[in-house]
mmCIF file of C-alpha atoms in Angstrom:
data_model
loop_
_atom_site.group_PDB
_atom_site.id
_atom_site.type_symbol
_atom_site.label_atom_id
_atom_site.label_comp_id
_atom_site.label_asym_id
_atom_site.label_seq_id
_atom_site.Cartn_x
_atom_site.Cartn_y
_atom_site.Cartn_z
ATOM 1 C CA UNK P 1 0.000 0.000 0.000
ATOM 2 C CA UNK P 2 1.440 3.348 -1.065
ATOM 3 C CA UNK P 3 1.903 5.956 1.652
ATOM 4 C CA UNK P 4 1.388 9.701 1.152
ATOM 5 C CA UNK P 5 2.275 12.566 3.507
ATOM 6 C CA UNK P 6 0.359 15.815 2.883
ATOM 7 C CA UNK P 7 1.372 19.137 4.431
ATOM 8 C CA UNK P 8 -1.284 21.872 4.626
ATOM 9 C CA UNK P 9 -1.245 25.255 6.344
ATOM 10 C CA UNK P 10 -4.334 27.484 6.308
ATOM 11 C CA UNK P 11 -3.957 30.955 7.813
ATOM 12 C CA UNK P 12 -7.228 32.844 7.191
ATOM 13 C CA UNK P 13 -9.730 30.906 5.096
ATOM 14 C CA UNK P 14 -10.439 27.186 5.095
ATOM 15 C CA UNK P 15 -10.205 26.491 1.360
ATOM 16 C CA UNK P 16 -6.635 25.180 1.572
ATOM 17 C CA UNK P 17 -7.680 22.617 4.158
ATOM 18 C CA UNK P 18 -10.794 21.648 2.199
ATOM 19 C CA UNK P 19 -8.740 20.886 -0.922
ATOM 20 C CA UNK P 20 -6.126 18.939 1.031
ATOM 21 C CA UNK P 21 -8.802 16.847 2.743
ATOM 22 C CA UNK P 22 -10.561 16.147 -0.559
ATOM 23 C CA UNK P 23 -7.321 14.882 -2.110
ATOM 24 C CA UNK P 24 -6.495 12.855 1.008
ATOM 25 C CA UNK P 25 -9.905 11.169 0.860
ATOM 26 C CA UNK P 26 -9.483 10.438 -2.870
ATOM 27 C CA UNK P 27 -6.097 8.849 -2.149
ATOM 28 C CA UNK P 28 -7.660 6.684 0.558
ATOM 29 C CA UNK P 29 -10.412 5.621 -1.827
ATOM 30 C CA UNK P 30 -7.697 4.660 -4.323
ATOM 31 C CA UNK P 31 -6.086 2.415 -1.714
ATOM 32 C CA UNK P 32 -3.306 4.599 -0.278
ATOM 33 C CA UNK P 33 -2.580 5.265 3.386
ATOM 34 C CA UNK P 34 -2.521 8.986 4.061
ATOM 35 C CA UNK P 35 -1.124 11.191 6.818
ATOM 36 C CA UNK P 36 -2.310 14.807 6.787
ATOM 37 C CA UNK P 37 -0.039 17.187 8.703
ATOM 38 C CA UNK P 38 -2.139 20.274 9.412
ATOM 39 C CA UNK P 39 -0.720 23.453 10.924
ATOM 40 C CA UNK P 40 -3.795 25.672 11.032
ATOM 41 C CA UNK P 41 -6.637 26.269 13.455
ATOM 42 C CA UNK P 42 -8.702 23.054 13.734
ATOM 43 C CA UNK P 43 -11.849 23.004 11.572
ATOM 44 C CA UNK P 44 -13.876 20.029 12.861
ATOM 45 C CA UNK P 45 -16.551 20.331 10.175
ATOM 46 C CA UNK P 46 -13.898 19.793 7.470
ATOM 47 C CA UNK P 47 -11.573 17.418 9.312
ATOM 48 C CA UNK P 48 -14.400 15.041 10.236
ATOM 49 C CA UNK P 49 -14.596 13.954 6.604
ATOM 50 C CA UNK P 50 -10.914 13.000 6.658
ATOM 51 C CA UNK P 51 -11.169 10.954 9.854
ATOM 52 C CA UNK P 52 -14.315 9.252 8.568
ATOM 53 C CA UNK P 53 -12.217 7.946 5.661
ATOM 54 C CA UNK P 54 -9.340 6.831 7.924
ATOM 55 C CA UNK P 55 -6.999 9.669 6.998
ATOM 56 C CA UNK P 56 -4.588 10.157 9.896
ATOM 57 C CA UNK P 57 -4.487 13.817 10.943
ATOM 58 C CA UNK P 58 -1.337 15.001 12.714
ATOM 59 C CA UNK P 59 -1.672 18.442 14.270
ATOM 60 C CA UNK P 60 1.405 20.626 14.038
ATOM 61 C CA UNK P 61 1.757 23.505 16.526
ATOM 62 C CA UNK P 62 -1.010 25.871 15.476
ATOM 63 C CA UNK P 63 -0.376 28.950 13.331
ATOM 64 C CA UNK P 64 -2.658 31.678 12.006
ATOM 65 C CA UNK P 65 -2.294 35.109 10.450
ATOM 66 C CA UNK P 66 -2.388 38.186 12.663
ATOM 67 C CA UNK P 67 -4.416 40.107 10.057
ATOM 68 C CA UNK P 68 -5.536 40.195 6.453
ATOM 69 C CA UNK P 69 -2.138 41.607 5.427
ATOM 70 C CA UNK P 70 -0.321 38.496 6.742
ATOM 71 C CA UNK P 71 1.925 40.912 8.609
ATOM 72 C CA UNK P 72 2.786 38.331 11.293
ATOM 73 C CA UNK P 73 2.265 34.655 11.966
ATOM 74 C CA UNK P 74 0.839 33.944 15.426
ATOM 75 C CA UNK P 75 0.872 30.783 17.507
ATOM 76 C CA UNK P 76 -2.031 29.243 19.441
ATOM 77 C CA UNK P 77 -1.518 31.797 22.224
ATOM 78 C CA UNK P 78 -1.788 34.703 19.752
ATOM 79 C CA UNK P 79 1.929 35.462 20.142
ATOM 80 C CA UNK P 80 4.339 35.911 17.222
ATOM 81 C CA UNK P 81 6.099 32.679 16.371
ATOM 82 C CA UNK P 82 9.758 32.481 17.431
ATOM 83 C CA UNK P 83 12.776 30.327 16.638
ATOM 84 C CA UNK P 84 11.931 27.760 19.313
ATOM 85 C CA UNK P 85 8.420 27.353 17.877
ATOM 86 C CA UNK P 86 9.848 26.971 14.373
ATOM 87 C CA UNK P 87 12.293 24.353 15.594
ATOM 88 C CA UNK P 88 9.472 22.327 17.178
ATOM 89 C CA UNK P 89 7.503 22.333 13.948
ATOM 90 C CA UNK P 90 10.546 21.484 11.828
ATOM 91 C CA UNK P 91 11.593 18.622 14.097
ATOM 92 C CA UNK P 92 8.054 17.305 14.264
ATOM 93 C CA UNK P 93 7.823 17.174 10.471
ATOM 94 C CA UNK P 94 11.230 15.526 10.136
ATOM 95 C CA UNK P 95 10.204 12.963 12.740
ATOM 96 C CA UNK P 96 6.987 12.324 10.840
ATOM 97 C CA UNK P 97 8.963 11.787 7.642
ATOM 98 C CA UNK P 98 11.224 9.252 9.352
ATOM 99 C CA UNK P 99 8.312 7.453 11.007
ATOM 100 C CA UNK P 100 6.069 7.190 7.943
ATOM 101 C CA UNK P 101 8.666 6.771 5.155
ATOM 102 C CA UNK P 102 6.108 7.966 2.594
ATOM 103 C CA UNK P 103 6.176 7.090 -1.074
ATOM 104 C CA UNK P 104 5.020 10.627 -1.886
ATOM 105 C CA UNK P 105 4.936 14.029 -0.218
ATOM 106 C CA UNK P 106 2.397 16.700 -1.182
ATOM 107 C CA UNK P 107 2.852 20.327 -0.119
ATOM 108 C CA UNK P 108 -0.308 22.407 -0.396
ATOM 109 C CA UNK P 109 0.523 25.772 -2.094
ATOM 110 C CA UNK P 110 4.284 25.648 -1.440
ATOM 111 C CA UNK P 111 6.516 26.797 -3.153
ATOM 112 C CA UNK P 112 3.949 29.037 -4.926
ATOM 113 C CA UNK P 113 2.784 30.323 -1.552
ATOM 114 C CA UNK P 114 3.395 29.780 2.171
ATOM 115 C CA UNK P 115 6.941 31.117 1.907
ATOM 116 C CA UNK P 116 7.003 32.022 5.642
ATOM 117 C CA UNK P 117 7.067 28.245 6.266
ATOM 118 C CA UNK P 118 10.273 27.584 4.347
ATOM 119 C CA UNK P 119 11.921 27.033 7.738
ATOM 120 C CA UNK P 120 10.201 23.640 7.942
ATOM 121 C CA UNK P 121 9.403 22.764 4.330
ATOM 122 C CA UNK P 122 12.893 23.155 2.882
ATOM 123 C CA UNK P 123 14.418 20.802 5.513
ATOM 124 C CA UNK P 124 11.538 18.355 4.991
ATOM 125 C CA UNK P 125 11.987 18.216 1.227
ATOM 126 C CA UNK P 126 15.788 18.092 1.370
ATOM 127 C CA UNK P 127 15.621 15.249 3.903
ATOM 128 C CA UNK P 128 13.138 13.442 1.659
ATOM 129 C CA UNK P 129 15.461 13.780 -1.339
ATOM 130 C CA UNK P 130 18.324 12.322 0.743
ATOM 131 C CA UNK P 131 16.412 9.174 1.721
ATOM 132 C CA UNK P 132 17.537 5.783 0.426
ATOM 133 C CA UNK P 133 14.219 5.560 -1.436
ATOM 134 C CA UNK P 134 13.281 9.193 -2.085
ATOM 135 C CA UNK P 135 9.534 9.823 -2.271
ATOM 136 C CA UNK P 136 7.864 11.542 -5.190
ATOM 137 C CA UNK P 137 7.233 15.190 -4.334
ATOM 138 C CA UNK P 138 4.231 17.143 -5.603
ATOM 139 C CA UNK P 139 2.964 20.683 -5.141
ATOM 140 C CA UNK P 140 -0.807 21.102 -4.864
ATOM 141 C CA UNK P 141 -1.810 24.559 -6.097
ATOM 142 C CA UNK P 142 -5.054 26.313 -6.981
ATOM 143 C CA UNK P 143 -5.866 27.722 -10.419
ATOM 144 C CA UNK P 144 -5.048 31.384 -9.653
ATOM 145 C CA UNK P 145 -2.147 32.686 -7.566
ATOM 146 C CA UNK P 146 -1.878 35.956 -5.673
ATOM 147 C CA UNK P 147 -0.099 38.485 -7.883
ATOM 148 C CA UNK P 148 3.505 39.020 -6.860
ATOM 149 C CA UNK P 149 5.382 41.853 -8.480
ATOM 150 C CA UNK P 150 8.776 41.308 -6.858
ATOM 151 C CA UNK P 151 11.393 40.988 -9.612
ATOM 152 C CA UNK P 152 12.632 37.436 -9.975
ATOM 153 C CA UNK P 153 10.128 35.854 -7.556
ATOM 154 C CA UNK P 154 8.418 33.693 -10.202
ATOM 155 C CA UNK P 155 11.790 32.526 -11.495
ATOM 156 C CA UNK P 156 12.894 31.629 -7.941
ATOM 157 C CA UNK P 157 9.755 29.548 -7.470
ATOM 158 C CA UNK P 158 10.338 27.791 -10.788
ATOM 159 C CA UNK P 159 13.921 27.006 -9.731
ATOM 160 C CA UNK P 160 12.683 25.467 -6.474
ATOM 161 C CA UNK P 161 10.220 23.337 -8.429
ATOM 162 C CA UNK P 162 12.933 22.106 -10.778
ATOM 163 C CA UNK P 163 15.239 21.324 -7.864
ATOM 164 C CA UNK P 164 12.833 19.557 -5.517
ATOM 165 C CA UNK P 165 9.536 18.670 -7.209
ATOM 166 C CA UNK P 166 8.350 15.976 -9.582
ATOM 167 C CA UNK P 167 4.817 17.285 -10.105
ATOM 168 C CA UNK P 168 2.854 20.516 -9.927
ATOM 169 C CA UNK P 169 -0.821 19.660 -9.594
ATOM 170 C CA UNK P 170 -2.791 22.683 -10.801
ATOM 171 C CA UNK P 171 -6.345 22.347 -9.519
ATOM 172 C CA UNK P 172 -8.062 23.984 -12.439
ATOM 173 C CA UNK P 173 -9.142 23.591 -16.040
ATOM 174 C CA UNK P 174 -7.004 25.340 -18.660
ATOM 175 C CA UNK P 175 -10.093 25.812 -20.844
ATOM 176 C CA UNK P 176 -11.495 28.111 -18.158
ATOM 177 C CA UNK P 177 -8.402 29.718 -16.560
ATOM 178 C CA UNK P 178 -4.808 29.104 -17.602
ATOM 179 C CA UNK P 179 -2.131 28.837 -14.894
ATOM 180 C CA UNK P 180 0.088 31.128 -16.979
ATOM 181 C CA UNK P 181 -2.409 33.927 -16.354
ATOM 182 C CA UNK P 182 -1.160 34.280 -12.768
ATOM 183 C CA UNK P 183 2.244 32.529 -12.881
ATOM 184 C CA UNK P 184 4.402 34.038 -15.633
ATOM 185 C CA UNK P 185 7.202 31.462 -15.277
ATOM 186 C CA UNK P 186 4.907 28.505 -15.998
ATOM 187 C CA UNK P 187 6.752 27.686 -19.223
ATOM 188 C CA UNK P 188 9.912 26.981 -17.201
ATOM 189 C CA UNK P 189 8.199 24.104 -15.384
ATOM 190 C CA UNK P 190 5.806 22.987 -18.106
ATOM 191 C CA UNK P 191 7.081 19.400 -17.901
ATOM 192 C CA UNK P 192 6.034 19.236 -14.225
ATOM 193 C CA UNK P 193 2.578 20.840 -14.570
ATOM 194 C CA UNK P 194 -0.546 18.701 -14.690
ATOM 195 C CA UNK P 195 -4.029 20.202 -14.742
ATOM 196 C CA UNK P 196 -6.191 18.056 -12.499
ATOM 197 C CA UNK P 197 -9.557 19.734 -12.914
ATOM 198 C CA UNK P 198 -11.158 21.567 -10.016
ATOM 199 C CA UNK P 199 -11.161 19.994 -6.563
ATOM 200 C CA UNK P 200 -14.779 20.398 -5.547
ATOM 201 C CA UNK P 201 -17.759 18.278 -4.571
ATOM 202 C CA UNK P 202 -19.910 20.174 -7.061
ATOM 203 C CA UNK P 203 -21.313 18.470 -10.138
ATOM 204 C CA UNK P 204 -21.928 20.299 -13.393
ATOM 205 C CA UNK P 205 -25.563 20.612 -14.466
ATOM 206 C CA UNK P 206 -26.807 20.689 -18.050
ATOM 207 C CA UNK P 207 -29.577 23.177 -17.369
ATOM 208 C CA UNK P 208 -30.479 25.565 -14.595
ATOM 209 C CA UNK P 209 -32.886 24.335 -11.949
ATOM 210 C CA UNK P 210 -36.271 25.949 -11.333
ATOM 211 C CA UNK P 211 -35.281 28.666 -8.899
ATOM 212 C CA UNK P 212 -38.561 30.579 -8.843
ATOM 213 C CA UNK P 213 -39.213 29.670 -5.209
ATOM 214 C CA UNK P 214 -35.585 29.821 -4.115
ATOM 215 C CA UNK P 215 -34.016 31.964 -1.405
ATOM 216 C CA UNK P 216 -31.224 34.519 -1.517
ATOM 217 C CA UNK P 217 -28.199 32.689 -0.116
ATOM 218 C CA UNK P 218 -25.427 34.811 1.421
ATOM 219 C CA UNK P 219 -22.133 33.232 2.479
ATOM 220 C CA UNK P 220 -18.544 34.173 3.277
ATOM 221 C CA UNK P 221 -16.595 30.909 3.269
ATOM 222 C CA UNK P 222 -14.903 30.369 6.617
ATOM 223 C CA UNK P 223 -15.986 33.872 7.607
ATOM 224 C CA UNK P 224 -12.676 35.209 8.930
ATOM 225 C CA UNK P 225 -12.841 38.243 6.626
ATOM 226 C CA UNK P 226 -16.532 38.147 5.777
ATOM 227 C CA UNK P 227 -18.099 40.775 8.034
ATOM 228 C CA UNK P 228 -18.247 43.666 5.496
ATOM 229 C CA UNK P 229 -20.074 41.515 2.942
ATOM 230 C CA UNK P 230 -22.413 39.924 5.481
ATOM 231 C CA UNK P 231 -23.305 43.290 7.030
ATOM 232 C CA UNK P 232 -23.945 44.828 3.627
ATOM 233 C CA UNK P 233 -26.178 41.907 2.675
ATOM 234 C CA UNK P 234 -28.293 42.196 5.815
ATOM 235 C CA UNK P 235 -28.753 45.910 5.123
ATOM 236 C CA UNK P 236 -29.348 45.353 1.390
ATOM 237 C CA UNK P 237 -32.500 43.293 1.857
ATOM 238 C CA UNK P 238 -34.772 46.275 2.396
ATOM 239 C CA UNK P 239 -33.525 47.859 -0.865
ATOM 240 C CA UNK P 240 -33.928 44.802 -3.118
ATOM 241 C CA UNK P 241 -36.863 43.687 -5.240
ATOM 242 C CA UNK P 242 -35.958 40.186 -4.063
ATOM 243 C CA UNK P 243 -36.829 41.089 -0.448
ATOM 244 C CA UNK P 244 -40.116 39.186 -0.709
ATOM 245 C CA UNK P 245 -38.290 35.861 -0.503
ATOM 246 C CA UNK P 246 -36.255 34.418 2.425
ATOM 247 C CA UNK P 247 -32.598 35.446 2.787
ATOM 248 C CA UNK P 248 -30.256 32.905 4.410
ATOM 249 C CA UNK P 249 -26.995 34.322 5.775
ATOM 250 C CA UNK P 250 -24.273 31.785 6.607
ATOM 251 C CA UNK P 251 -21.501 33.436 8.606
ATOM 252 C CA UNK P 252 -18.809 30.747 8.568
ATOM 253 C CA UNK P 253 -17.217 29.199 11.633
ATOM 254 C CA UNK P 254 -14.267 31.627 11.739
ATOM 255 C CA UNK P 255 -16.325 34.808 12.109
ATOM 256 C CA UNK P 256 -15.754 36.086 15.674
ATOM 257 C CA UNK P 257 -18.687 35.678 18.061
ATOM 258 C CA UNK P 258 -18.857 39.440 18.607
ATOM 259 C CA UNK P 259 -19.388 39.927 14.860
ATOM 260 C CA UNK P 260 -22.050 37.217 14.766
ATOM 261 C CA UNK P 261 -23.843 38.994 17.599
ATOM 262 C CA UNK P 262 -23.650 42.306 15.710
ATOM 263 C CA UNK P 263 -25.178 40.678 12.631
ATOM 264 C CA UNK P 264 -27.938 39.158 14.748
ATOM 265 C CA UNK P 265 -28.769 42.596 16.144
ATOM 266 C CA UNK P 266 -28.846 44.100 12.658
ATOM 267 C CA UNK P 267 -31.183 41.345 11.441
ATOM 268 C CA UNK P 268 -33.427 41.482 14.527
ATOM 269 C CA UNK P 269 -37.034 42.229 13.699
ATOM 270 C CA UNK P 270 -36.737 40.965 10.111
ATOM 271 C CA UNK P 271 -38.266 37.465 10.050
ATOM 272 C CA UNK P 272 -37.181 37.097 6.425
ATOM 273 C CA UNK P 273 -33.511 36.745 7.403
ATOM 274 C CA UNK P 274 -32.216 33.405 8.681
ATOM 275 C CA UNK P 275 -28.768 33.637 10.301
ATOM 276 C CA UNK P 276 -26.694 30.429 10.537
ATOM 277 C CA UNK P 277 -23.094 29.578 11.414
ATOM 278 C CA UNK P 278 -22.439 26.613 9.096
ATOM 279 C CA UNK P 279 -24.292 24.278 6.740
ATOM 280 C CA UNK P 280 -22.872 20.906 5.781
ATOM 281 C CA UNK P 281 -25.343 20.839 2.855
ATOM 282 C CA UNK P 282 -24.156 24.156 1.409
ATOM 283 C CA UNK P 283 -23.746 22.726 -2.108
ATOM 284 C CA UNK P 284 -27.381 21.584 -2.102
ATOM 285 C CA UNK P 285 -28.556 25.004 -0.883
ATOM 286 C CA UNK P 286 -26.517 26.656 -3.608
ATOM 287 C CA UNK P 287 -27.952 24.414 -6.318
ATOM 288 C CA UNK P 288 -31.545 25.505 -5.649
ATOM 289 C CA UNK P 289 -31.276 29.110 -4.393
ATOM 290 C CA UNK P 290 -32.576 32.093 -6.370
ATOM 291 C CA UNK P 291 -29.343 34.087 -6.101
ATOM 292 C CA UNK P 292 -26.047 33.438 -4.317
ATOM 293 C CA UNK P 293 -24.063 36.281 -2.763
ATOM 294 C CA UNK P 294 -20.544 35.369 -1.708
ATOM 295 C CA UNK P 295 -16.871 36.179 -1.676
ATOM 296 C CA UNK P 296 -14.652 34.840 -4.442
ATOM 297 C CA UNK P 297 -12.952 31.878 -2.784
ATOM 298 C CA UNK P 298 -12.004 28.852 -4.871
ATOM 299 C CA UNK P 299 -14.550 26.398 -3.472
ATOM 300 C CA UNK P 300 -17.616 28.638 -3.438
ATOM 301 C CA UNK P 301 -17.011 30.098 -6.889
ATOM 302 C CA UNK P 302 -16.498 26.708 -8.500
ATOM 303 C CA UNK P 303 -19.589 25.261 -6.847
ATOM 304 C CA UNK P 304 -21.496 28.315 -8.084
ATOM 305 C CA UNK P 305 -20.299 27.979 -11.675
ATOM 306 C CA UNK P 306 -20.845 24.218 -11.735
ATOM 307 C CA UNK P 307 -24.429 24.502 -10.489
ATOM 308 C CA UNK P 308 -25.155 27.427 -12.861
ATOM 309 C CA UNK P 309 -26.397 29.493 -9.943
ATOM 310 C CA UNK P 310 -27.097 33.179 -10.594
ATOM 311 C CA UNK P 311 -24.594 34.936 -8.383
ATOM 312 C CA UNK P 312 -23.105 38.179 -7.178
ATOM 313 C CA UNK P 313 -19.477 37.736 -6.167
ATOM 314 C CA UNK P 314 -17.703 40.319 -4.002
ATOM 315 C CA UNK P 315 -14.091 39.085 -3.931
ATOM 316 C CA UNK P 316 -11.989 39.696 -0.848
ATOM 317 C CA UNK P 317 -9.383 42.257 -1.910
ATOM 318 C CA UNK P 318 -7.710 43.687 1.191
ATOM 319 C CA UNK P 319 -3.985 43.703 1.788
ATOM 320 C CA UNK P 320 -2.127 42.014 -1.078
ATOM 321 C CA UNK P 321 -5.010 39.703 -1.984
ATOM 322 C CA UNK P 322 -5.599 39.625 -5.744
ATOM 323 C CA UNK P 323 -6.419 35.961 -6.344
ATOM 324 C CA UNK P 324 -10.174 36.211 -5.783
ATOM 325 C CA UNK P 325 -10.527 39.361 -7.881
ATOM 326 C CA UNK P 326 -8.540 37.879 -10.771
ATOM 327 C CA UNK P 327 -10.601 34.678 -10.775
ATOM 328 C CA UNK P 328 -13.952 36.461 -10.537
ATOM 329 C CA UNK P 329 -13.093 39.015 -13.228
ATOM 330 C CA UNK P 330 -12.201 36.218 -15.673
ATOM 331 C CA UNK P 331 -15.411 34.315 -14.962
ATOM 332 C CA UNK P 332 -17.596 37.440 -15.097
ATOM 333 C CA UNK P 333 -16.201 38.164 -18.561
ATOM 334 C CA UNK P 334 -17.644 34.804 -19.649
ATOM 335 C CA UNK P 335 -21.096 35.769 -18.342
ATOM 336 C CA UNK P 336 -21.021 33.189 -15.567
ATOM 337 C CA UNK P 337 -21.640 35.572 -12.639
ATOM 338 C CA UNK P 338 -21.843 39.220 -11.621
ATOM 339 C CA UNK P 339 -18.718 40.885 -10.235
ATOM 340 C CA UNK P 340 -18.986 43.593 -7.565
ATOM 341 C CA UNK P 341 -15.574 44.930 -6.446
ATOM 342 C CA UNK P 342 -15.184 45.142 -2.678
ATOM 343 C CA UNK P 343 -14.283 48.839 -2.942
ATOM 344 C CA UNK P 344 -17.719 49.513 -4.451
ATOM 345 C CA UNK P 345 -19.700 47.493 -1.899
ATOM 346 C CA UNK P 346 -22.688 49.321 -0.386
ATOM 347 C CA UNK P 347 -26.094 47.927 0.631
ATOM 348 C CA UNK P 348 -27.783 49.806 -2.207
ATOM 349 C CA UNK P 349 -25.314 48.661 -4.865
ATOM 350 C CA UNK P 350 -25.439 45.082 -3.597
ATOM 351 C CA UNK P 351 -29.254 45.089 -3.698
ATOM 352 C CA UNK P 352 -29.192 46.278 -7.314
ATOM 353 C CA UNK P 353 -26.693 43.559 -8.281
ATOM 354 C CA UNK P 354 -28.807 40.877 -6.581
ATOM 355 C CA UNK P 355 -31.861 42.018 -8.543
ATOM 356 C CA UNK P 356 -29.872 41.889 -11.797
ATOM 357 C CA UNK P 357 -28.494 38.437 -10.990
ATOM 358 C CA UNK P 358 -32.018 37.142 -10.371
ATOM 359 C CA UNK P 359 -32.754 37.651 -14.064
ATOM 360 C CA UNK P 360 -29.665 35.682 -15.199
ATOM 361 C CA UNK P 361 -29.484 32.205 -16.661
ATOM 362 C CA UNK P 362 -25.751 31.416 -16.548
ATOM 363 C CA UNK P 363 -24.550 29.538 -19.640
ATOM 364 C CA UNK P 364 -23.587 25.888 -19.512
ATOM 365 C CA UNK P 365 -19.850 25.384 -19.945
ATOM 366 C CA UNK P 366 -17.520 22.426 -20.144
ATOM 367 C CA UNK P 367 -15.538 22.272 -16.930
ATOM 368 C CA UNK P 368 -13.492 19.499 -15.357
ATOM 369 C CA UNK P 369 -14.626 18.965 -11.756
ATOM 370 C CA UNK P 370 -12.807 15.701 -11.072
ATOM 371 C CA UNK P 371 -9.754 17.281 -9.482
ATOM 372 C CA UNK P 372 -9.551 15.219 -6.304
ATOM 373 C CA UNK P 373 -9.664 11.833 -8.039
ATOM 374 C CA UNK P 374 -7.351 12.991 -10.820
ATOM 375 C CA UNK P 375 -4.836 14.365 -8.298
ATOM 376 C CA UNK P 376 -4.825 11.037 -6.467
ATOM 377 C CA UNK P 377 -4.314 9.156 -9.718
ATOM 378 C CA UNK P 378 -1.397 11.371 -10.780
ATOM 379 C CA UNK P 379 0.309 10.996 -7.391
ATOM 380 C CA UNK P 380 -0.060 7.213 -7.450
ATOM 381 C CA UNK P 381 1.141 7.057 -11.075
ATOM 382 C CA UNK P 382 4.273 8.986 -10.124
ATOM 383 C CA UNK P 383 4.886 6.632 -7.176
ATOM 384 C CA UNK P 384 4.592 3.623 -9.467
ATOM 385 C CA UNK P 385 6.888 5.235 -12.033
ATOM 386 C CA UNK P 386 9.595 5.906 -9.422
ATOM 387 C CA UNK P 387 9.338 2.395 -7.980
#
């Protein structure tokens, strides 16, 4: 039985962890044993799926971002990480490598992102390369990267890939968004790149469902940076023609309790607004709602496009974040959704966009949604090739 070690580090949202878990489960279903080393805040609603499929989760000392600018990395006690903390994480990963002797290692986002964690990932990968039977090494990366304008950065990443990696698994569909659009040095590692299709539980539909009785569904992914959108949506209801139908607002588990309480106060007295923390059946809600209002994270956007749901997307764009805006702008140009820049977000503008979206019938497109299974197959093929 092939063994795979996956490293994942989420800092704000939960999309990184969701993709890593989906691939881990696909590997298990293909017969591999999988260890998932997770360094972020625990997300029981996501991790439960991994444990249900006998994926072993190893918790690294917890890290999260201090703010949306990723100005500092904090530990579980909300203190900046120090050299001793880094050494514990590095040694724990090296010990895990020695104990599991994996046939493959997968790093989620690195080296295309997560550069602050080079202190543990570079030693891990160099130790793996020095093993008597070196494992295959793959990078798991989403379809669109955050824009980085530092001279030479893309070339440095490509050099790291050529030195240490066998595969770059791009979780997208080149017919929809090309990796070159956000990574200019893609040609330098073209022999390593494999498009896997999107890693999502969504299934493409041939025609739009009857949404005449559907609700307005508002969501913000994990919720860590969702308060501006959620607040605007609660206030937008009274301005919208669609106010006659129910509005469901899902805050996400990472929205602070004080913010949830503020939203509840704002929605008080309006029986048409349902406020919830989390829904495990989100994809089903999305597939039958009248209009979806959300941020532009990977998972939500792809589920929206796949289900042909009329949608208003307000991509998170604070700090250096460009990934959501770039993805949403490309998809809006294809007529698949409505794009409202975060800088232009007001209750009145959002209400108008919701009313426009309610008249949409998004076109059917060909899109590869089998990314988890395809990723697992490519990893296992590379293991077999090396053996």
